[in-house]
XYZ file of C-alpha atoms in Angstrom:
687
model
C 0.055 34.304 -14.419
C 1.300 29.856 -15.629
C -1.907 26.984 -17.054
C -0.150 25.528 -13.678
C -0.972 28.205 -11.553
C -4.625 28.378 -13.074
C -5.482 24.845 -12.085
C -5.123 24.786 -8.710
C -5.458 28.790 -7.696
C -7.746 31.732 -8.004
C -6.041 34.886 -6.247
C -8.426 37.619 -5.120
C -7.041 40.207 -2.955
C -9.458 40.104 0.015
C -11.972 42.952 1.409
C -10.100 45.165 3.792
C -13.923 45.773 4.837
C -16.857 44.122 5.220
C -20.257 45.247 6.211
C -22.563 45.093 8.794
C -24.802 41.153 8.600
C -24.694 38.503 10.050
C -22.455 35.512 10.751
C -22.365 33.086 8.334
C -22.879 29.209 9.222
C -20.161 26.667 9.965
C -16.158 28.041 10.689
C -13.513 30.183 10.072
C -10.614 29.649 11.590
C -7.833 32.689 12.573
C -4.667 29.966 11.790
C -1.491 29.816 14.448
C -3.586 33.041 16.305
C -4.412 32.910 20.013
C -7.659 34.889 19.853
C -10.740 35.700 18.614
C -9.931 38.598 15.868
C -13.748 40.409 13.790
C -13.072 40.991 10.929
C -16.755 43.502 10.238
C -19.840 40.717 11.387
C -17.061 37.939 11.081
C -15.780 36.375 13.647
C -12.293 34.526 13.401
C -11.175 31.949 16.494
C -8.215 30.241 17.229
C -8.164 27.160 15.425
C -6.081 24.824 18.856
C -9.486 22.309 18.841
C -9.545 21.847 15.701
C -6.475 20.220 14.715
C -3.214 18.317 17.022
C 0.060 19.388 15.335
C 1.981 21.730 14.253
C 3.589 25.279 15.489
C 2.394 28.857 15.615
C 3.970 31.707 14.816
C 2.758 35.874 14.123
C 4.228 37.990 11.516
C 6.009 41.437 12.530
C 3.606 42.863 10.382
C 0.501 45.387 10.639
C 0.085 46.739 7.189
C -1.984 43.208 6.896
C -5.268 42.192 8.193
C -4.999 40.717 12.244
C -5.857 36.933 10.649
C -2.865 36.757 8.531
C -0.803 37.901 11.133
C 0.014 34.823 12.574
C -0.071 31.141 11.009
C -0.193 27.788 11.820
C 3.069 24.946 9.939
C 4.273 21.784 10.034
C 7.906 21.325 10.449
C 7.665 17.237 11.017
C 8.847 15.642 6.767
C 7.958 12.341 8.275
C 4.372 13.438 8.307
C 1.992 12.534 5.428
C -0.692 14.613 6.151
C -1.441 17.565 8.619
C -5.717 17.075 8.671
C -7.669 19.977 10.348
C -11.520 18.147 11.667
C -15.108 19.982 11.442
C -18.267 18.228 13.028
C -20.646 18.317 9.595
C -23.625 17.199 9.023
C -23.274 13.870 7.098
C -24.124 14.620 3.034
C -23.527 17.975 3.848
C -23.143 20.308 1.333
C -19.853 22.748 1.608
C -18.494 25.497 0.576
C -14.175 25.395 1.654
C -11.630 28.259 1.629
C -8.141 27.981 2.980
C -6.105 31.045 2.767
C -2.588 31.367 2.346
C 0.242 34.286 2.954
C 3.790 33.802 3.387
C 5.132 36.588 5.096
C 8.408 35.020 4.962
C 7.810 33.806 8.074
C 11.126 30.637 7.344
C 13.067 33.103 7.287
C 13.053 32.418 3.386
C 12.032 34.364 0.313
C 10.161 32.064 -1.862
C 7.419 30.275 0.160
C 6.656 26.620 -0.005
C 5.101 24.421 -2.599
C 2.743 22.191 -1.275
C -0.733 19.478 -1.523
C -3.394 20.171 -0.230
C -6.438 17.530 0.141
C -9.623 17.569 1.286
C -11.942 14.233 3.150
C -9.874 11.668 0.515
C -9.228 14.148 -2.645
C -6.032 15.499 -3.928
C -7.481 19.009 -4.216
C -4.648 20.589 -6.012
C -1.156 22.277 -5.662
C -0.808 25.020 -3.543
C 1.704 27.529 -5.009
C 1.793 31.670 -4.088
C 5.103 32.106 -5.581
C 4.302 34.910 -8.256
C 1.112 36.054 -5.591
C 3.580 36.480 -2.434
C 6.128 38.215 -5.119
C 3.501 40.723 -6.081
C 2.472 41.831 -2.388
C -0.432 39.484 -2.898
C -2.963 36.723 -0.321
C -3.809 33.651 -2.470
C -7.139 31.624 -1.081
C -8.938 28.431 -2.839
C -12.257 27.415 -2.343
C -13.842 23.831 -3.282
C -17.028 22.707 -2.731
C -17.095 19.284 -1.364
C -20.757 16.869 0.226
C -19.597 15.373 3.230
C -19.039 11.865 2.951
C -19.117 11.768 6.850
C -19.717 13.502 10.035
C -15.995 14.428 10.039
C -14.875 16.784 7.099
C -10.842 17.305 7.280
C -8.967 19.887 4.781
C -5.001 18.939 4.601
C -1.874 19.667 3.895
C 1.043 17.593 3.009
C 4.542 17.705 1.385
C 4.623 16.575 -1.995
C 7.916 16.246 -4.982
C 8.007 20.160 -5.264
C 8.285 21.203 -1.111
C 11.498 21.901 -0.839
C 14.458 20.547 1.917
C 14.062 22.088 5.022
C 10.319 23.975 4.318
C 6.646 23.663 6.073
C 3.156 23.574 4.345
C 1.872 27.103 5.937
C -1.841 27.880 6.570
C -2.755 31.544 6.961
C -7.013 31.010 7.597
C -9.153 28.606 6.841
C -12.906 29.134 6.717
C -15.471 26.013 6.008
C -19.506 27.230 5.348
C -22.798 24.882 4.671
C -24.547 26.316 1.563
C -27.999 25.410 0.741
C -28.872 22.342 -1.246
C -29.853 24.220 -4.669
C -25.998 25.939 -5.402
C -24.251 23.533 -8.076
C -26.606 20.543 -7.677
C -26.813 20.025 -11.034
C -23.120 18.003 -9.795
C -23.165 14.837 -9.320
C -21.492 15.125 -6.196
C -20.763 11.077 -5.632
C -18.061 11.374 -7.226
C -16.880 15.359 -8.086
C -16.169 18.527 -6.024
C -15.880 21.602 -7.702
C -12.931 23.748 -7.348
C -13.522 26.808 -8.304
C -10.982 28.292 -11.140
C -12.698 32.217 -11.499
C -16.449 34.380 -10.585
C -16.553 37.890 -11.374
C -18.822 40.096 -11.738
C -18.098 42.116 -15.054
C -18.548 45.706 -16.627
C -17.200 47.035 -13.585
C -13.381 47.700 -11.673
C -14.456 48.383 -8.575
C -14.468 45.889 -5.240
C -14.776 42.183 -5.131
C -18.265 41.416 -3.600
C -18.428 39.310 -0.556
C -20.130 38.291 2.825
C -23.040 39.696 3.323
C -23.240 40.528 0.464
C -22.707 37.127 -0.354
C -24.695 35.162 2.682
C -21.740 31.947 1.022
C -18.599 34.842 1.988
C -18.570 34.203 -1.950
C -15.398 36.662 -3.561
C -17.262 37.974 -6.833
C -13.831 39.584 -8.326
C -14.266 42.343 -11.478
C -13.857 41.830 -14.706
C -13.759 44.795 -17.605
C -12.924 44.311 -21.065
C -13.242 47.456 -23.644
C -16.570 46.155 -24.682
C -19.045 48.863 -24.132
C -20.909 47.856 -20.464
C -24.148 49.560 -18.746
C -25.615 49.909 -15.098
C -29.193 48.069 -13.343
C -31.996 50.185 -12.880
C -33.688 47.782 -10.764
C -32.577 44.937 -8.488
C -32.651 41.305 -8.310
C -34.260 38.871 -6.105
C -32.261 36.596 -5.808
C -33.686 34.292 -3.935
C -34.465 31.667 -6.556
C -31.951 31.602 -8.285
C -30.419 27.840 -8.242
C -27.149 29.726 -6.819
C -28.134 32.254 -5.009
C -25.890 34.704 -6.659
C -25.716 38.536 -4.986
C -27.578 41.317 -5.633
C -24.835 42.971 -5.881
C -23.290 41.136 -9.304
C -26.423 42.663 -11.431
C -25.126 46.081 -10.624
C -22.953 46.711 -14.205
C -23.018 44.604 -17.421
C -21.035 43.463 -20.349
C -22.921 44.906 -23.466
C -22.569 45.885 -26.759
C -24.711 47.554 -30.216
C -28.129 46.436 -31.665
C -27.336 43.511 -34.171
C -23.828 43.309 -32.870
C -22.252 40.028 -31.213
C -20.548 40.288 -27.382
C -17.570 38.594 -27.224
C -15.553 38.449 -24.095
C -12.627 36.733 -23.331
C -13.425 34.964 -20.171
C -11.806 34.035 -17.485
C -8.227 35.938 -18.629
C -6.247 33.671 -18.287
C -5.675 29.596 -19.969
C -7.500 26.658 -18.677
C -5.984 23.071 -18.159
C -7.687 20.602 -19.932
C -10.643 19.311 -17.777
C -14.417 19.243 -17.494
C -16.217 21.980 -15.772
C -19.418 23.735 -13.942
C -20.104 26.629 -16.191
C -22.845 29.188 -14.403
C -23.484 32.128 -16.567
C -25.962 35.219 -15.399
C -27.980 38.052 -16.768
C -30.810 40.919 -16.011
C -31.781 43.517 -18.648
C -30.703 46.639 -16.967
C -33.505 48.692 -18.343
C -36.133 50.350 -16.331
C -39.195 47.631 -16.271
C -41.495 47.770 -18.886
C -43.480 45.709 -21.380
C -39.840 45.836 -24.031
C -37.510 44.880 -21.299
C -36.129 41.980 -22.175
C -33.864 40.707 -24.189
C -32.917 37.433 -26.402
C -29.200 35.654 -27.762
C -27.870 32.669 -28.716
C -24.510 31.212 -25.631
C -22.189 30.049 -26.931
C -18.429 28.608 -25.892
C -15.933 28.143 -27.180
C -18.008 28.341 -31.258
C -20.325 25.634 -29.187
C -24.050 26.829 -28.544
C -24.124 26.952 -24.478
C -27.124 28.063 -24.792
C -30.495 29.155 -27.312
C -32.593 31.810 -27.269
C -31.943 32.933 -23.503
C -34.927 35.748 -22.686
C -33.482 38.235 -20.146
C -35.582 40.269 -18.370
C -34.767 43.046 -16.170
C -35.959 40.125 -12.929
C -33.271 38.190 -13.925
C -32.069 34.733 -15.900
C -28.763 32.000 -15.335
C -27.596 29.335 -17.530
C -25.831 26.811 -16.215
C -23.657 24.161 -18.003
C -22.307 21.010 -16.299
C -18.576 18.844 -17.559
C -18.125 21.021 -20.040
C -15.446 20.467 -21.578
C -12.240 23.907 -21.794
C -8.467 23.882 -22.660
C -6.556 27.170 -22.700
C -8.655 30.573 -23.783
C -12.534 30.485 -22.876
C -14.223 33.205 -24.996
C -18.088 33.529 -24.249
C -19.872 34.918 -27.300
C -23.368 36.126 -27.265
C -25.150 36.476 -30.899
C -28.635 38.039 -30.510
C -31.684 37.311 -32.529
C -32.452 38.939 -35.428
C -34.786 42.432 -35.448
C -34.211 42.797 -31.940
C -33.773 46.678 -30.794
C -31.770 46.001 -28.372
C -27.736 44.206 -28.036
C -27.462 40.964 -25.611
C -25.941 41.578 -22.179
C -23.698 39.558 -19.420
C -23.551 40.660 -15.776
C -21.714 37.618 -14.010
C -20.124 34.338 -13.623
C -18.742 31.160 -12.751
C -15.911 28.349 -13.873
C -15.415 25.813 -11.449
C -13.334 22.909 -12.042
C -14.655 18.936 -11.477
C -12.398 16.968 -9.753
C -12.909 13.185 -8.893
C -13.455 12.997 -5.430
C -11.290 10.175 -5.119
C -13.961 7.744 -3.252
C -13.158 6.890 0.791
C -12.414 4.186 3.099
C -15.810 2.135 4.306
C -16.975 3.705 7.244
C -16.926 0.892 9.319
C -12.999 0.540 9.158
C -12.402 4.051 9.423
C -14.706 3.926 13.380
C -12.382 0.763 13.767
C -9.447 2.620 13.795
C -10.648 5.860 14.698
C -11.378 3.758 17.830
C -7.434 2.110 17.860
C -6.282 6.252 17.804
C -8.137 6.917 20.522
C -6.831 4.259 22.460
C -3.156 4.818 21.672
C -0.818 8.002 23.048
C 1.945 8.877 21.075
C -0.089 7.947 17.864
C 1.485 9.510 14.467
C 1.253 12.830 13.917
C -0.501 11.981 10.168
C -2.745 10.148 12.050
C -5.925 12.450 10.676
C -7.806 12.660 7.642
C -9.571 9.383 6.146
C -7.116 6.513 6.498
C -6.127 5.263 2.912
C -6.739 8.175 0.521
C -5.872 9.720 -0.985
C -3.220 6.760 -1.693
C 0.402 8.408 -1.289
C -0.750 9.717 1.841
C -2.445 7.503 3.930
C -1.925 6.620 7.606
C 1.890 5.483 8.666
C 1.901 2.288 8.996
C -1.689 1.731 7.526
C -1.560 -0.141 3.744
C -5.184 -0.598 2.075
C -6.997 -2.753 -0.735
C -5.915 -1.155 -4.137
C -9.979 -1.058 -5.711
C -12.558 0.106 -4.064
C -14.296 -0.894 -1.462
C -11.050 -0.054 0.313
C -10.315 -1.515 3.029
C -7.273 -1.321 6.264
C -5.645 -4.505 5.265
C -2.028 -4.096 7.377
C -1.342 -2.092 10.719
C 2.458 -2.042 11.197
C 3.270 0.701 14.441
C 6.346 -2.413 14.869
C 8.489 -0.031 17.198
C 6.744 3.843 17.576
C 7.242 4.386 21.168
C 3.086 3.413 21.794
C 1.490 3.276 25.040
C -2.517 2.006 26.260
C -4.366 -0.466 24.836
C -5.408 -2.588 21.821
C -9.248 -1.834 21.904
C -11.727 -4.964 20.608
C -12.412 -2.648 17.940
C -9.989 -3.597 16.585
C -11.672 -6.828 15.234
C -14.135 -4.923 13.522
C -10.709 -4.095 10.706
C -12.609 -7.760 9.325
C -10.149 -7.324 6.736
C -7.127 -7.005 8.012
C -4.245 -9.686 6.838
C -1.564 -8.251 8.676
C -1.165 -6.557 12.474
C 2.388 -5.682 13.854
C 2.246 -4.391 16.930
C 5.979 -5.223 18.438
C 7.917 -3.466 20.100
C 6.261 -1.104 21.810
C 4.633 -0.353 25.443
C 1.332 -1.594 25.266
C -0.551 -3.260 28.066
C -3.968 -4.620 29.275
C -5.426 -7.844 27.448
C -4.715 -9.365 23.620
C -9.103 -9.048 22.248
C -10.426 -11.309 21.420
C -9.681 -11.805 17.312
C -11.923 -14.060 16.567
C -13.661 -12.541 13.787
C -10.510 -11.611 11.638
C -10.587 -14.083 9.514
C -8.381 -13.204 6.686
C -5.719 -12.146 9.390
C -2.756 -13.760 8.528
C 0.717 -12.162 10.776
C 0.279 -11.172 14.234
C 2.779 -9.775 15.795
C 3.018 -8.336 19.801
C 5.905 -9.327 21.051
C 8.094 -7.390 23.665
C 5.148 -5.207 25.333
C 3.263 -5.249 27.634
C 0.443 -7.703 27.855
C -1.395 -8.914 30.837
C -3.221 -12.043 30.401
C -4.001 -16.220 28.550
C -3.739 -16.578 24.644
C -7.049 -16.298 23.487
C -7.545 -19.405 22.104
C -9.427 -18.043 19.389
C -6.492 -17.250 17.962
C -5.772 -20.566 16.287
C -9.136 -20.697 14.782
C -8.308 -18.245 12.492
C -8.318 -19.833 9.346
C -5.539 -18.102 7.431
C -3.596 -17.175 10.597
C 0.237 -18.542 10.431
C 2.656 -16.197 12.455
C 1.871 -15.194 15.799
C 4.306 -13.523 17.827
C 4.156 -13.096 21.651
C 7.044 -13.764 23.510
C 8.846 -10.524 25.633
C 4.942 -9.990 27.775
C 3.360 -10.492 30.487
C 1.058 -12.985 29.939
C 0.702 -16.421 31.579
C -1.079 -19.986 31.118
C -0.046 -22.603 28.223
C -0.007 -22.205 24.877
C -3.863 -22.699 23.172
C -4.459 -26.475 21.893
C -5.942 -23.845 18.974
C -2.633 -22.583 18.462
C -0.664 -25.360 17.824
C -1.642 -26.398 14.672
C -0.080 -22.745 13.359
C 3.296 -22.300 12.883
C 5.737 -19.354 13.558
C 4.282 -19.311 17.369
C 6.548 -17.966 19.767
C 5.096 -17.308 23.094
C 6.867 -15.975 26.904
C 6.165 -17.408 29.248
C 5.267 -19.827 28.511
C 8.832 -20.868 27.454
C 9.034 -20.684 22.997
C 8.564 -23.107 21.833
C 7.890 -24.824 18.238
C 6.013 -27.521 16.390
C 5.848 -29.724 13.712
C 2.770 -28.414 10.810
C 0.982 -31.260 8.857
C -1.154 -29.040 7.213
C 0.387 -25.578 7.016
C 0.166 -22.705 4.064
C 3.216 -21.347 2.538
C 4.478 -18.168 2.231
C 7.384 -15.937 1.147
C 10.547 -14.534 3.689
C 14.083 -12.388 2.856
C 16.178 -13.416 4.647
C 19.407 -12.012 6.528
C 22.567 -13.397 7.697
C 22.752 -10.965 10.293
C 27.339 -11.329 9.893
C 27.847 -10.218 6.571
C 24.180 -7.931 6.218
C 26.685 -5.345 3.980
C 26.728 -7.724 1.897
C 24.482 -8.012 -1.039
C 24.891 -11.947 -1.384
C 24.029 -12.050 1.786
C 20.271 -11.954 0.079
C 18.354 -14.996 -0.542
C 15.616 -15.361 -1.279
C 13.236 -18.634 -0.375
C 9.593 -19.976 -0.214
C 9.515 -21.109 3.077
C 6.451 -22.002 5.409
C 6.549 -20.114 8.456
C 7.968 -22.890 10.824
C 9.701 -22.474 14.031
C 13.075 -23.534 12.023
C 12.797 -20.739 9.118
C 12.586 -17.980 11.889
C 14.780 -19.508 14.019
C 12.787 -20.584 17.322
C 13.785 -23.066 19.264
C 16.435 -23.768 17.693
C 19.215 -21.860 20.416
C 21.041 -19.987 17.923
C 22.408 -16.800 16.651
C 23.633 -17.418 14.423
C 21.202 -19.640 11.488
C 19.145 -18.211 9.253
C 16.504 -16.185 10.701
C 18.561 -14.435 13.065
C 18.102 -11.014 11.016
C 14.850 -12.189 9.438
C 13.329 -9.146 7.586
C 10.262 -10.411 6.222
C 6.862 -7.556 6.086
C 3.415 -7.827 5.769
C 1.989 -10.511 2.495
C -0.483 -10.484 1.034
C 0.241 -13.867 -1.229
C -3.057 -15.952 -1.068
C -2.357 -19.166 1.299
C -1.594 -22.441 -0.456
C -1.977 -26.070 1.900
C 0.330 -29.190 1.065
C -2.037 -31.763 -1.088
C -1.766 -34.530 1.576
C -2.392 -37.176 -1.361
C 0.227 -36.564 -3.266
C 3.629 -39.107 -3.991
C 7.038 -37.946 -3.409
C 9.839 -39.566 -4.725
C 12.792 -40.713 -1.748
C 15.750 -42.364 -3.215
C 18.115 -39.909 -4.412
C 16.457 -36.738 -4.661
C 17.320 -33.592 -3.740
C 16.471 -32.671 0.094
C 16.677 -28.767 -1.572
C 13.688 -27.401 -3.546
C 15.480 -23.919 -4.789
C 18.790 -24.350 -6.749
C 19.701 -21.008 -6.541
C 22.910 -18.954 -5.699
C 24.290 -19.947 -3.104
C 23.125 -17.445 0.890
C 26.849 -16.901 1.786
C 27.127 -17.355 5.576
C 30.781 -16.690 6.986
C 31.042 -19.574 9.722
C 34.021 -22.123 10.791
C 34.046 -26.017 10.299
C 31.038 -27.886 11.495
C 31.130 -28.381 15.597
C 33.224 -25.911 15.953
C 32.213 -21.808 17.159
C 31.770 -19.389 14.874
C 34.763 -17.284 14.464
C 35.018 -13.730 15.224
C 33.951 -10.221 12.447
C 37.514 -9.231 12.350
C 39.080 -13.003 11.342
C 36.118 -13.316 8.802
C 36.732 -9.751 7.569
C 40.420 -10.628 7.062
C 39.732 -13.637 5.616
C 37.019 -11.750 3.009
C 39.622 -9.277 2.010
C 42.948 -11.623 1.691
C 44.682 -11.998 -1.559
C 45.807 -15.614 -2.383
C 48.543 -13.772 -4.667
C 50.469 -12.348 -2.047
C 49.194 -13.650 1.397
C 48.134 -17.274 2.695
C 44.908 -17.159 3.460
C 42.570 -19.763 5.500
C 39.847 -21.196 3.167
C 36.648 -19.786 3.625
C 34.152 -22.055 5.148
C 30.101 -20.703 3.792
C 27.126 -22.478 5.821
C 23.470 -22.863 3.372
C 19.918 -23.262 4.425
C 17.473 -24.077 2.101
C 13.212 -25.744 2.020
C 13.677 -30.182 2.098
C 12.006 -30.767 -0.895
C 11.077 -34.239 -0.016
C 8.615 -32.876 2.056
C 8.540 -29.199 1.112
C 10.001 -27.323 3.974
C 6.667 -28.307 6.574
C 9.102 -31.012 7.969
C 7.027 -34.073 7.224
C 6.437 -36.639 4.074
C 3.586 -37.986 2.748
C 4.204 -41.560 0.889
C 1.826 -44.749 -0.255
C 3.241 -47.578 0.418
C 2.569 -51.189 -1.926
C -0.822 -51.327 -0.600
C -1.511 -48.015 -0.989
C -1.702 -46.785 2.835
C -1.133 -43.193 3.486
C 2.026 -42.489 5.211
C 2.965 -39.301 7.031
C 6.833 -39.749 9.005
C 9.328 -36.684 9.427
C 11.621 -35.955 7.408
C 15.146 -37.537 8.191
C 17.472 -35.934 5.979
C 16.041 -32.417 7.505
C 15.388 -33.651 10.962
C 12.022 -33.717 11.424
C 12.094 -29.823 10.635
C 11.896 -29.051 7.203
C 15.481 -27.543 6.494
C 18.856 -28.897 5.376
C 21.766 -27.602 6.042
C 24.878 -27.986 4.487
C 28.601 -26.851 4.833
C 31.600 -26.543 2.804
C 35.439 -24.830 1.951
C 34.589 -24.273 -1.195
C 35.566 -20.721 -1.998
C 33.083 -21.367 -6.035
C 30.098 -22.706 -6.005
C 27.920 -21.683 -7.305
C 24.463 -23.606 -7.207
C 22.993 -24.940 -5.150
C 23.096 -28.273 -6.535
C 26.243 -28.598 -6.115
C 26.385 -28.966 -2.504
C 23.149 -31.644 -3.378
C 23.973 -35.466 -1.920
C 27.231 -34.867 -0.701
C 28.927 -34.709 2.257
C 30.381 -31.294 3.880
C 34.938 -31.943 3.114
């Protein structure tokens, strides 16, 4: 078994028979099944109530357990994750077990490889290829403390998932376990992943429920050391981890005066921090002399000194123990002891970072949004922000804790429903883009979204008036509301905001006296395939910069392709003195933006004619010169449409930028084909 497999996979043979006993506390799911199936006292129910996505299928096999004959798989290659959700006790400790049996359900020869996630933490990679080739079933087990009232277990594609294959799952178990179990672990920062759990000195069946009340599997382990059987039972209720009594029935041992050395687990471990628990019981008939004293070493380091083992049993635990490669456990007896050391059972679990969580307020708010909408993305389950590569579609979050939702972009996803008031609880939201859907109802009060910078609600079915509170948001610089059923006029408070586009009333644009700056990336619609047609400039989100009120579809901005921005806003310094005499109108002397156009005051030529001119070879053809138009931000008015200067008496005057027609932008036209930089056009006249 490879090291990569060991990190994530612990292969066992799932018991075919389970003795009678009470049902453990938790959830047992028959994934993809349509009815309840029983294995002894354990009853596995269909998984439909715990997940809303994926497809079901049934394997044509009769030689496997009933709950392995069905499975659920997830063919949507665009979704970032697929999650089961369980109602749990917040801060409760849970054992989560996932079981996989491929069975060739998709017609392939090898199982798909994919990730599994628990809450917001990457649990590991599911790779059952080797086990399936050997005819076995694979399972993974983790211990985690629930951070909220919902515990999510998710599957997700990764770079190893072959095209056309789908993550799948056969069975899923979630058990509530006692607080004492593995309680020396800091579960606020870690979760535990089971690597090995064995009972020593036997080659019999694995122990599971009801011998282990949490249905943990204890695999048999035997090597070349002598083994013995216990002569008395152990009451394990007082042990922290509550191991099953059956785990003490046999042991590995050695002769008097000798060290007992075992190599366990029987495979190399990846470098990491591990939780180690070892269990001992003197196997002899109870008497005043029934004890054994020895030291315990792990890879040559002293793990525990002078452990005194009696017929009542004993355990020792080490947390955050560094391991790598092969693991050697050595038991060194004290001098002059009449019996050698022994060991009955052991557990090794890998410690993984829990990964944090999205702040609860944001989770509750976006869950309420999800319930208010229909046709939300398939991966809108589990933690919205974590793992980062598996965040919800359209959701972007902060880079550092506490994790907050910063951007919500659901443009054109075919959503319907209404926008709930709970959206206002996403107080760290900077960009809210819900345009091109079928949302209805009124626009809620968004006055609490003090960080909001851009709002896109265009092309929906919103009704009522435009909330006046939008104009009170200090950072808001773009508002798009056109093509809704809104009524009334634009609130006065919004007239100091740029980029406002409301219909009805008619499309309008406003000059702004003090305007934050932002960044746009604009594209010339007539030559979008030409890489030269992209031009970066720093611009205020003015009506002129995005084509509002211009009445032209051929100006810069008709093909706007901006995305939510997290740039901090800065305001123009109204006290700064601007020079006007012969100063360049354009702030950016970068490579010019080529827009294939005709001469001024004429109609644009057809795309075919533009393409023909671009391809014309002047050496063999009579080529017409190309005419280009550039649009840039005016230096003197910084793209605001206004300029501030002081007269001789020191009085500030604010007026429109005449060269820029009061819109803050100037267009330059030339017939030359060798223009290199913008400054070639400055202070000149069109040819």
